[in-house]
């Protein structure tokens, strides 16, 4: 008995819903006929209200008595509507762009930076962009801000500065998947600027300068080491050939002689000139 009593109200509600739907259909038909008669009575003045034009880059989504008219969006060119019961929404299919305001992002290595970007998108499905979201442009802008923070939050500071292409592709893929249900196609995302705090900039500049100085000292030490090896090899060669040292003396004298205003005192070994024997012979006579 209880089951039969519960089924009875459900049947009554279903019957009431069918009656409301039937009444709505009848009213819609009546209003459509009245609107068509109005067009015929006021012809040709009604043509100014019935025919609309959209551009090549636009589409028109038509609603009749609040319901979406079946079929594809109208346009480009001229299309027909019934006055008083039809209204339409124009959708621009061209690629649009907007700047993402600078967002403060905490990177993976706990560095706070400000990052801004630019997003390029277009409407791929006019009907979905009208029926599934209130303001598709504003929704896309707000979603891009949160996506920028979420994507950069898993990146380190070094990745933000050196790997912008990968970050842009990741943002483009994430935004495109999220806005697909709104009839939006995100074509491109570009990270414009990564702004570092001034203290961090000075610290990074000092670190880079210290690294350059360290590399310069290493290069200088390697040069001295190579020069020492070359000097040692040259000394070994001169030790084998006694005349080589004399030639080196003469070469050095030739280089110094370019300065005519200087006085040069150049020592010469007596053994190489044969004067040691003359000195030895002269010593007994001096005694």
PDB file of C-alpha atoms in Angstrom:
ATOM      1  CA  UNK A   1       0.000   0.000   0.000  1.00  0.00           C
ATOM      2  CA  UNK A   2       2.806   2.389   0.903  1.00  0.00           C
ATOM      3  CA  UNK A   3       4.545   1.721  -2.421  1.00  0.00           C
ATOM      4  CA  UNK A   4       1.392   2.485  -4.360  1.00  0.00           C
ATOM      5  CA  UNK A   5       0.923   5.714  -2.407  1.00  0.00           C
ATOM      6  CA  UNK A   6       4.505   6.826  -3.238  1.00  0.00           C
ATOM      7  CA  UNK A   7       4.113   6.047  -6.947  1.00  0.00           C
ATOM      8  CA  UNK A   8       0.962   8.113  -7.230  1.00  0.00           C
ATOM      9  CA  UNK A   9       2.631  11.518  -6.540  1.00  0.00           C
ATOM     10  CA  UNK A  10       5.428  10.659  -8.972  1.00  0.00           C
ATOM     11  CA  UNK A  11       2.911   9.984 -11.706  1.00  0.00           C
ATOM     12  CA  UNK A  12       1.148  13.227 -10.926  1.00  0.00           C
ATOM     13  CA  UNK A  13       4.430  15.185 -11.131  1.00  0.00           C
ATOM     14  CA  UNK A  14       5.331  13.548 -14.453  1.00  0.00           C
ATOM     15  CA  UNK A  15       1.899  14.301 -15.837  1.00  0.00           C
ATOM     16  CA  UNK A  16       2.255  17.912 -14.628  1.00  0.00           C
ATOM     17  CA  UNK A  17       5.632  18.239 -16.349  1.00  0.00           C
ATOM     18  CA  UNK A  18       4.207  16.887 -19.601  1.00  0.00           C
ATOM     19  CA  UNK A  19       1.351  19.369 -19.411  1.00  0.00           C
ATOM     20  CA  UNK A  20       3.768  22.285 -18.858  1.00  0.00           C
ATOM     21  CA  UNK A  21       5.920  21.167 -21.787  1.00  0.00           C
ATOM     22  CA  UNK A  22       2.880  20.869 -24.031  1.00  0.00           C
ATOM     23  CA  UNK A  23       1.644  24.315 -23.018  1.00  0.00           C
ATOM     24  CA  UNK A  24       5.110  25.818 -23.678  1.00  0.00           C
ATOM     25  CA  UNK A  25       5.204  24.236 -27.127  1.00  0.00           C
ATOM     26  CA  UNK A  26       1.747  25.540 -27.966  1.00  0.00           C
ATOM     27  CA  UNK A  27       2.648  29.055 -26.772  1.00  0.00           C
ATOM     28  CA  UNK A  28       5.856  28.989 -28.816  1.00  0.00           C
ATOM     29  CA  UNK A  29       3.979  28.003 -31.936  1.00  0.00           C
ATOM     30  CA  UNK A  30       1.343  30.707 -31.354  1.00  0.00           C
ATOM     31  CA  UNK A  31       3.967  33.419 -30.796  1.00  0.00           C
ATOM     32  CA  UNK A  32       5.903  32.314 -33.877  1.00  0.00           C
ATOM     33  CA  UNK A  33       2.778  32.534 -36.006  1.00  0.00           C
ATOM     34  CA  UNK A  34       1.922  35.968 -34.569  1.00  0.00           C
ATOM     35  CA  UNK A  35       5.450  37.208 -35.281  1.00  0.00           C
ATOM     36  CA  UNK A  36       5.304  35.920 -38.843  1.00  0.00           C
ATOM     37  CA  UNK A  37       1.922  37.626 -39.377  1.00  0.00           C
ATOM     38  CA  UNK A  38       3.393  40.844 -38.003  1.00  0.00           C
ATOM     39  CA  UNK A  39       6.181  40.622 -40.567  1.00  0.00           C
ATOM     40  CA  UNK A  40       3.699  40.127 -43.368  1.00  0.00           C
ATOM     41  CA  UNK A  41       1.412  42.944 -42.218  1.00  0.00           C
ATOM     42  CA  UNK A  42       4.234  45.469 -41.857  1.00  0.00           C
ATOM     43  CA  UNK A  43       5.988  44.429 -45.072  1.00  0.00           C
ATOM     44  CA  UNK A  44       8.248  45.973 -46.460  1.00  0.00           C
ATOM     45  CA  UNK A  45       9.107  47.993 -43.342  1.00  0.00           C
ATOM     46  CA  UNK A  46       9.660  44.807 -41.363  1.00  0.00           C
ATOM     47  CA  UNK A  47      12.635  43.971 -43.569  1.00  0.00           C
ATOM     48  CA  UNK A  48      14.705  46.530 -41.641  1.00  0.00           C
ATOM     49  CA  UNK A  49      14.137  44.503 -38.466  1.00  0.00           C
ATOM     50  CA  UNK A  50      14.240  40.972 -39.871  1.00  0.00           C
ATOM     51  CA  UNK A  51      17.443  40.927 -41.918  1.00  0.00           C
ATOM     52  CA  UNK A  52      20.793  41.199 -40.152  1.00  0.00           C
ATOM     53  CA  UNK A  53      24.352  41.144 -41.470  1.00  0.00           C
ATOM     54  CA  UNK A  54      27.531  39.783 -39.895  1.00  0.00           C
ATOM     55  CA  UNK A  55      31.073  40.201 -41.196  1.00  0.00           C
ATOM     56  CA  UNK A  56      33.338  37.530 -42.616  1.00  0.00           C
ATOM     57  CA  UNK A  57      35.096  37.093 -39.271  1.00  0.00           C
ATOM     58  CA  UNK A  58      31.869  36.948 -37.209  1.00  0.00           C
ATOM     59  CA  UNK A  59      29.151  34.400 -36.491  1.00  0.00           C
ATOM     60  CA  UNK A  60      25.655  34.889 -35.038  1.00  0.00           C
ATOM     61  CA  UNK A  61      24.170  32.524 -32.432  1.00  0.00           C
ATOM     62  CA  UNK A  62      20.347  32.840 -32.542  1.00  0.00           C
ATOM     63  CA  UNK A  63      17.951  32.214 -29.640  1.00  0.00           C
ATOM     64  CA  UNK A  64      14.181  31.913 -30.190  1.00  0.00           C
ATOM     65  CA  UNK A  65      12.054  32.393 -27.097  1.00  0.00           C
ATOM     66  CA  UNK A  66      15.161  31.728 -25.009  1.00  0.00           C
ATOM     67  CA  UNK A  67      15.987  28.458 -26.720  1.00  0.00           C
ATOM     68  CA  UNK A  68      18.950  27.881 -28.997  1.00  0.00           C
ATOM     69  CA  UNK A  69      17.960  27.594 -32.637  1.00  0.00           C
ATOM     70  CA  UNK A  70      19.170  24.260 -34.007  1.00  0.00           C
ATOM     71  CA  UNK A  71      21.843  24.268 -36.671  1.00  0.00           C
ATOM     72  CA  UNK A  72      25.154  25.997 -37.167  1.00  0.00           C
ATOM     73  CA  UNK A  73      25.698  29.661 -36.283  1.00  0.00           C
ATOM     74  CA  UNK A  74      24.621  32.078 -38.981  1.00  0.00           C
ATOM     75  CA  UNK A  75      27.075  33.957 -41.134  1.00  0.00           C
ATOM     76  CA  UNK A  76      28.997  35.358 -42.731  1.00  0.00           C
ATOM     77  CA  UNK A  77      26.631  37.585 -44.674  1.00  0.00           C
ATOM     78  CA  UNK A  78      22.869  38.125 -44.284  1.00  0.00           C
ATOM     79  CA  UNK A  79      20.478  36.075 -42.145  1.00  0.00           C
ATOM     80  CA  UNK A  80      16.804  36.295 -41.128  1.00  0.00           C
ATOM     81  CA  UNK A  81      15.263  36.604 -37.651  1.00  0.00           C
ATOM     82  CA  UNK A  82      11.690  36.998 -36.432  1.00  0.00           C
ATOM     83  CA  UNK A  83      11.065  40.232 -34.540  1.00  0.00           C
ATOM     84  CA  UNK A  84      10.092  40.173 -30.857  1.00  0.00           C
ATOM     85  CA  UNK A  85      10.858  36.470 -30.343  1.00  0.00           C
ATOM     86  CA  UNK A  86      14.422  36.125 -31.729  1.00  0.00           C
ATOM     87  CA  UNK A  87      17.624  37.591 -30.410  1.00  0.00           C
ATOM     88  CA  UNK A  88      21.196  36.841 -31.418  1.00  0.00           C
ATOM     89  CA  UNK A  89      24.760  37.169 -30.112  1.00  0.00           C
ATOM     90  CA  UNK A  90      27.683  38.110 -32.354  1.00  0.00           C
ATOM     91  CA  UNK A  91      30.905  36.187 -31.842  1.00  0.00           C
ATOM     92  CA  UNK A  92      34.251  37.407 -33.202  1.00  0.00           C
ATOM     93  CA  UNK A  93      36.365  34.537 -34.585  1.00  0.00           C
ATOM     94  CA  UNK A  94      39.595  36.513 -34.984  1.00  0.00           C
ATOM     95  CA  UNK A  95      42.633  35.834 -32.823  1.00  0.00           C
ATOM     96  CA  UNK A  96      42.655  38.025 -29.738  1.00  0.00           C
ATOM     97  CA  UNK A  97      45.405  38.746 -27.229  1.00  0.00           C
ATOM     98  CA  UNK A  98      45.723  40.099 -23.717  1.00  0.00           C
ATOM     99  CA  UNK A  99      48.495  40.750 -21.218  1.00  0.00           C
ATOM    100  CA  UNK A 100      48.604  38.693 -18.058  1.00  0.00           C
ATOM    101  CA  UNK A 101      49.255  41.131 -15.170  1.00  0.00           C
ATOM    102  CA  UNK A 102      52.548  40.611 -13.287  1.00  0.00           C
ATOM    103  CA  UNK A 103      52.120  37.730 -10.869  1.00  0.00           C
ATOM    104  CA  UNK A 104      54.219  37.191  -7.745  1.00  0.00           C
ATOM    105  CA  UNK A 105      55.379  33.595  -7.888  1.00  0.00           C
ATOM    106  CA  UNK A 106      57.303  31.555  -5.316  1.00  0.00           C
ATOM    107  CA  UNK A 107      59.660  29.324  -7.285  1.00  0.00           C
ATOM    108  CA  UNK A 108      60.630  25.773  -6.442  1.00  0.00           C
ATOM    109  CA  UNK A 109      63.844  26.985  -4.765  1.00  0.00           C
ATOM    110  CA  UNK A 110      61.926  29.533  -2.602  1.00  0.00           C
ATOM    111  CA  UNK A 111      62.676  32.684  -4.613  1.00  0.00           C
ATOM    112  CA  UNK A 112      59.924  35.285  -5.052  1.00  0.00           C
ATOM    113  CA  UNK A 113      59.776  36.745  -8.573  1.00  0.00           C
ATOM    114  CA  UNK A 114      57.297  38.729 -10.648  1.00  0.00           C
ATOM    115  CA  UNK A 115      56.379  37.219 -14.017  1.00  0.00           C
ATOM    116  CA  UNK A 116      54.056  38.520 -16.744  1.00  0.00           C
ATOM    117  CA  UNK A 117      53.001  36.951 -20.030  1.00  0.00           C
ATOM    118  CA  UNK A 118      50.869  37.447 -23.142  1.00  0.00           C
ATOM    119  CA  UNK A 119      48.190  35.009 -24.368  1.00  0.00           C
ATOM    120  CA  UNK A 120      46.826  34.627 -27.915  1.00  0.00           C
ATOM    121  CA  UNK A 121      43.480  32.830 -28.338  1.00  0.00           C
ATOM    122  CA  UNK A 122      40.409  32.608 -30.584  1.00  0.00           C
ATOM    123  CA  UNK A 123      36.843  31.297 -30.427  1.00  0.00           C
ATOM    124  CA  UNK A 124      36.702  27.853 -32.052  1.00  0.00           C
ATOM    125  CA  UNK A 125      33.043  27.003 -31.215  1.00  0.00           C
ATOM    126  CA  UNK A 126      30.696  30.031 -31.106  1.00  0.00           C
ATOM    127  CA  UNK A 127      27.720  28.100 -29.694  1.00  0.00           C
ATOM    128  CA  UNK A 128      29.714  26.601 -26.829  1.00  0.00           C
ATOM    129  CA  UNK A 129      31.320  29.946 -25.982  1.00  0.00           C
ATOM    130  CA  UNK A 130      27.860  31.493 -25.549  1.00  0.00           C
ATOM    131  CA  UNK A 131      25.976  28.675 -23.809  1.00  0.00           C
ATOM    132  CA  UNK A 132      28.674  27.270 -21.478  1.00  0.00           C
ATOM    133  CA  UNK A 133      30.215  30.395 -19.957  1.00  0.00           C
ATOM    134  CA  UNK A 134      28.925  33.860 -19.079  1.00  0.00           C
ATOM    135  CA  UNK A 135      31.931  35.894 -20.249  1.00  0.00           C
ATOM    136  CA  UNK A 136      34.414  33.815 -22.182  1.00  0.00           C
ATOM    137  CA  UNK A 137      37.024  36.570 -22.478  1.00  0.00           C
ATOM    138  CA  UNK A 138      37.071  37.419 -18.772  1.00  0.00           C
ATOM    139  CA  UNK A 139      37.091  33.748 -17.789  1.00  0.00           C
ATOM    140  CA  UNK A 140      40.069  33.042 -20.045  1.00  0.00           C
ATOM    141  CA  UNK A 141      42.007  35.974 -18.566  1.00  0.00           C
ATOM    142  CA  UNK A 142      41.398  34.865 -14.977  1.00  0.00           C
ATOM    143  CA  UNK A 143      42.299  31.267 -15.774  1.00  0.00           C
ATOM    144  CA  UNK A 144      45.550  32.350 -17.438  1.00  0.00           C
ATOM    145  CA  UNK A 145      46.643  34.151 -14.251  1.00  0.00           C
ATOM    146  CA  UNK A 146      46.157  31.077 -12.062  1.00  0.00           C
ATOM    147  CA  UNK A 147      47.760  28.835 -14.688  1.00  0.00           C
ATOM    148  CA  UNK A 148      50.829  31.082 -14.807  1.00  0.00           C
ATOM    149  CA  UNK A 149      51.282  30.839 -11.032  1.00  0.00           C
ATOM    150  CA  UNK A 150      50.708  27.079 -10.965  1.00  0.00           C
ATOM    151  CA  UNK A 151      53.142  26.315 -13.803  1.00  0.00           C
ATOM    152  CA  UNK A 152      55.943  28.539 -12.497  1.00  0.00           C
ATOM    153  CA  UNK A 153      55.499  27.283  -8.942  1.00  0.00           C
ATOM    154  CA  UNK A 154      57.077  23.951  -9.898  1.00  0.00           C
ATOM    155  CA  UNK A 155      60.035  25.558 -11.680  1.00  0.00           C
ATOM    156  CA  UNK A 156      63.309  26.764 -10.206  1.00  0.00           C
ATOM    157  CA  UNK A 157      64.688  30.242 -10.799  1.00  0.00           C
ATOM    158  CA  UNK A 158      67.282  28.926 -13.254  1.00  0.00           C
ATOM    159  CA  UNK A 159      64.545  27.219 -15.298  1.00  0.00           C
ATOM    160  CA  UNK A 160      62.488  30.439 -15.396  1.00  0.00           C
ATOM    161  CA  UNK A 161      65.448  32.393 -16.753  1.00  0.00           C
ATOM    162  CA  UNK A 162      66.787  29.859 -19.260  1.00  0.00           C
ATOM    163  CA  UNK A 163      63.892  27.577 -20.248  1.00  0.00           C
ATOM    164  CA  UNK A 164      61.094  29.964 -21.220  1.00  0.00           C
ATOM    165  CA  UNK A 165      60.091  28.014 -24.328  1.00  0.00           C
ATOM    166  CA  UNK A 166      59.223  24.915 -22.302  1.00  0.00           C
ATOM    167  CA  UNK A 167      57.259  27.012 -19.792  1.00  0.00           C
ATOM    168  CA  UNK A 168      55.314  28.681 -22.606  1.00  0.00           C
ATOM    169  CA  UNK A 169      54.450  25.341 -24.209  1.00  0.00           C
ATOM    170  CA  UNK A 170      53.330  23.923 -20.858  1.00  0.00           C
ATOM    171  CA  UNK A 171      51.090  26.929 -20.202  1.00  0.00           C
ATOM    172  CA  UNK A 172      49.630  26.756 -23.717  1.00  0.00           C
ATOM    173  CA  UNK A 173      48.774  23.066 -23.338  1.00  0.00           C
ATOM    174  CA  UNK A 174      47.228  23.526 -19.889  1.00  0.00           C
ATOM    175  CA  UNK A 175      45.129  26.527 -20.931  1.00  0.00           C
ATOM    176  CA  UNK A 176      43.993  24.873 -24.150  1.00  0.00           C
ATOM    177  CA  UNK A 177      42.751  21.793 -22.316  1.00  0.00           C
ATOM    178  CA  UNK A 178      40.945  23.846 -19.656  1.00  0.00           C
ATOM    179  CA  UNK A 179      39.216  26.212 -22.108  1.00  0.00           C
ATOM    180  CA  UNK A 180      38.181  23.551 -24.615  1.00  0.00           C
ATOM    181  CA  UNK A 181      34.789  23.185 -22.864  1.00  0.00           C
ATOM    182  CA  UNK A 182      34.274  26.947 -23.400  1.00  0.00           C
ATOM    183  CA  UNK A 183      34.869  26.745 -27.146  1.00  0.00           C
ATOM    184  CA  UNK A 184      38.220  28.549 -26.907  1.00  0.00           C
ATOM    185  CA  UNK A 185      41.437  27.616 -28.694  1.00  0.00           C
ATOM    186  CA  UNK A 186      44.624  28.951 -27.051  1.00  0.00           C
ATOM    187  CA  UNK A 187      47.113  29.376 -29.871  1.00  0.00           C
ATOM    188  CA  UNK A 188      50.187  30.767 -28.145  1.00  0.00           C
ATOM    189  CA  UNK A 189      51.520  31.819 -24.743  1.00  0.00           C
ATOM    190  CA  UNK A 190      54.707  33.821 -24.280  1.00  0.00           C
ATOM    191  CA  UNK A 191      56.478  34.723 -21.031  1.00  0.00           C
ATOM    192  CA  UNK A 192      57.399  38.400 -21.363  1.00  0.00           C
ATOM    193  CA  UNK A 193      59.576  39.236 -18.357  1.00  0.00           C
ATOM    194  CA  UNK A 194      60.911  37.713 -15.140  1.00  0.00           C
ATOM    195  CA  UNK A 195      61.607  40.443 -12.584  1.00  0.00           C
ATOM    196  CA  UNK A 196      63.981  39.644  -9.733  1.00  0.00           C
ATOM    197  CA  UNK A 197      64.266  41.530  -6.416  1.00  0.00           C
ATOM    198  CA  UNK A 198      67.069  44.120  -6.362  1.00  0.00           C
ATOM    199  CA  UNK A 199      68.945  42.360  -3.551  1.00  0.00           C
ATOM    200  CA  UNK A 200      68.887  39.111  -5.519  1.00  0.00           C
ATOM    201  CA  UNK A 201      70.125  40.909  -8.630  1.00  0.00           C
ATOM    202  CA  UNK A 202      73.109  42.335  -6.705  1.00  0.00           C
ATOM    203  CA  UNK A 203      73.868  38.941  -5.197  1.00  0.00           C
ATOM    204  CA  UNK A 204      73.765  37.241  -8.601  1.00  0.00           C
ATOM    205  CA  UNK A 205      75.968  39.973 -10.108  1.00  0.00           C
ATOM    206  CA  UNK A 206      78.534  39.536  -7.313  1.00  0.00           C
ATOM    207  CA  UNK A 207      78.474  35.767  -7.792  1.00  0.00           C
ATOM    208  CA  UNK A 208      79.012  36.108 -11.553  1.00  0.00           C
ATOM    209  CA  UNK A 209      81.886  38.577 -11.036  1.00  0.00           C
ATOM    210  CA  UNK A 210      83.581  36.247  -8.554  1.00  0.00           C
ATOM    211  CA  UNK A 211      83.212  33.350 -10.991  1.00  0.00           C
ATOM    212  CA  UNK A 212      84.801  35.415 -13.782  1.00  0.00           C
ATOM    213  CA  UNK A 213      87.716  36.424 -11.551  1.00  0.00           C
ATOM    214  CA  UNK A 214      88.265  32.797 -10.551  1.00  0.00           C
ATOM    215  CA  UNK A 215      88.341  31.713 -14.202  1.00  0.00           C
ATOM    216  CA  UNK A 216      90.800  34.517 -15.024  1.00  0.00           C
ATOM    217  CA  UNK A 217      93.162  33.413 -12.245  1.00  0.00           C
ATOM    218  CA  UNK A 218      92.991  29.802 -13.397  1.00  0.00           C
ATOM    219  CA  UNK A 219      93.766  30.817 -16.978  1.00  0.00           C
ATOM    220  CA  UNK A 220      96.701  32.974 -15.829  1.00  0.00           C
ATOM    221  CA  UNK A 221      98.083  30.113 -13.716  1.00  0.00           C
ATOM    222  CA  UNK A 222      97.801  27.699 -16.642  1.00  0.00           C
ATOM    223  CA  UNK A 223      99.674  30.221 -18.832  1.00  0.00           C
ATOM    224  CA  UNK A 224     102.500  30.517 -16.295  1.00  0.00           C
ATOM    225  CA  UNK A 225     102.687  26.747 -16.054  1.00  0.00           C
ATOM    226  CA  UNK A 226     102.986  26.371 -19.821  1.00  0.00           C
ATOM    227  CA  UNK A 227     105.599  29.161 -19.933  1.00  0.00           C
ATOM    228  CA  UNK A 228     107.655  27.451 -17.219  1.00  0.00           C
ATOM    229  CA  UNK A 229     107.609  24.188 -19.196  1.00  0.00           C
ATOM    230  CA  UNK A 230     108.729  26.041 -22.326  1.00  0.00           C
ATOM    231  CA  UNK A 231     111.531  27.830 -20.407  1.00  0.00           C
ATOM    232  CA  UNK A 232     112.741  24.515 -19.024  1.00  0.00           C
ATOM    233  CA  UNK A 233     112.872  22.960 -22.500  1.00  0.00           C
ATOM    234  CA  UNK A 234     114.704  26.014 -23.865  1.00  0.00           C
ATOM    235  CA  UNK A 235     117.247  25.840 -21.023  1.00  0.00           C
ATOM    236  CA  UNK A 236     117.939  22.189 -21.786  1.00  0.00           C
ATOM    237  CA  UNK A 237     118.555  22.994 -25.448  1.00  0.00           C
ATOM    238  CA  UNK A 238     120.892  25.900 -24.616  1.00  0.00           C
ATOM    239  CA  UNK A 239     122.818  23.718 -22.189  1.00  0.00           C
ATOM    240  CA  UNK A 240     123.597  21.286 -24.997  1.00  0.00           C
ATOM    241  CA  UNK A 241     124.759  24.035 -27.414  1.00  0.00           C
ATOM    242  CA  UNK A 242     126.996  26.737 -25.791  1.00  0.00           C
ATOM    243  CA  UNK A 243     126.686  29.016 -28.804  1.00  0.00           C
ATOM    244  CA  UNK A 244     122.904  29.168 -28.408  1.00  0.00           C
ATOM    245  CA  UNK A 245     123.241  31.267 -25.259  1.00  0.00           C
ATOM    246  CA  UNK A 246     125.448  33.741 -27.073  1.00  0.00           C
ATOM    247  CA  UNK A 247     122.917  34.027 -29.888  1.00  0.00           C
ATOM    248  CA  UNK A 248     120.241  34.672 -27.302  1.00  0.00           C
ATOM    249  CA  UNK A 249     122.374  37.482 -25.852  1.00  0.00           C
ATOM    250  CA  UNK A 250     122.691  39.051 -29.268  1.00  0.00           C
ATOM    251  CA  UNK A 251     118.961  38.752 -29.909  1.00  0.00           C
ATOM    252  CA  UNK A 252     118.165  40.433 -26.608  1.00  0.00           C
ATOM    253  CA  UNK A 253     120.674  43.202 -27.432  1.00  0.00           C
ATOM    254  CA  UNK A 254     118.959  43.747 -30.792  1.00  0.00           C
ATOM    255  CA  UNK A 255     115.578  44.133 -29.077  1.00  0.00           C
ATOM    256  CA  UNK A 256     116.871  46.579 -26.493  1.00  0.00           C
ATOM    257  CA  UNK A 257     118.723  48.693 -29.056  1.00  0.00           C
ATOM    258  CA  UNK A 258     115.423  49.979 -30.427  1.00  0.00           C
ATOM    259  CA  UNK A 259     115.487  52.525 -27.569  1.00  0.00           C
ATOM    260  CA  UNK A 260     118.234  54.905 -28.740  1.00  0.00           C
ATOM    261  CA  UNK A 261     118.096  57.091 -25.656  1.00  0.00           C
ATOM    262  CA  UNK A 262     119.142  54.293 -23.287  1.00  0.00           C
ATOM    263  CA  UNK A 263     122.622  53.126 -22.255  1.00  0.00           C
ATOM    264  CA  UNK A 264     123.098  49.387 -22.446  1.00  0.00           C
ATOM    265  CA  UNK A 265     125.608  47.486 -20.321  1.00  0.00           C
ATOM    266  CA  UNK A 266     125.783  43.986 -21.703  1.00  0.00           C
ATOM    267  CA  UNK A 267     128.018  41.344 -19.986  1.00  0.00           C
ATOM    268  CA  UNK A 268     129.948  38.922 -22.191  1.00  0.00           C
ATOM    269  CA  UNK A 269     131.580  35.706 -20.980  1.00  0.00           C
ATOM    270  CA  UNK A 270     135.384  35.775 -21.445  1.00  0.00           C
ATOM    271  CA  UNK A 271     135.510  32.107 -22.274  1.00  0.00           C
ATOM    272  CA  UNK A 272     133.332  32.573 -25.323  1.00  0.00           C
ATOM    273  CA  UNK A 273     135.528  35.447 -26.650  1.00  0.00           C
ATOM    274  CA  UNK A 274     138.920  33.723 -25.965  1.00  0.00           C
ATOM    275  CA  UNK A 275     140.066  36.413 -23.520  1.00  0.00           C
ATOM    276  CA  UNK A 276     140.499  34.030 -20.567  1.00  0.00           C
ATOM    277  CA  UNK A 277     143.717  32.616 -22.070  1.00  0.00           C
ATOM    278  CA  UNK A 278     145.134  36.112 -22.677  1.00  0.00           C
ATOM    279  CA  UNK A 279     144.422  37.047 -19.055  1.00  0.00           C
ATOM    280  CA  UNK A 280     146.086  33.877 -17.801  1.00  0.00           C
ATOM    281  CA  UNK A 281     149.244  34.576 -19.856  1.00  0.00           C
ATOM    282  CA  UNK A 282     149.436  38.159 -18.610  1.00  0.00           C
ATOM    283  CA  UNK A 283     149.290  37.257 -14.905  1.00  0.00           C
ATOM    284  CA  UNK A 284     153.001  35.968 -14.598  1.00  0.00           C
ATOM    285  CA  UNK A 285     154.324  39.155 -16.171  1.00  0.00           C
ATOM    286  CA  UNK A 286     152.324  41.212 -13.681  1.00  0.00           C
ATOM    287  CA  UNK A 287     153.827  39.290 -10.813  1.00  0.00           C
TER     288      UNK A 287
END
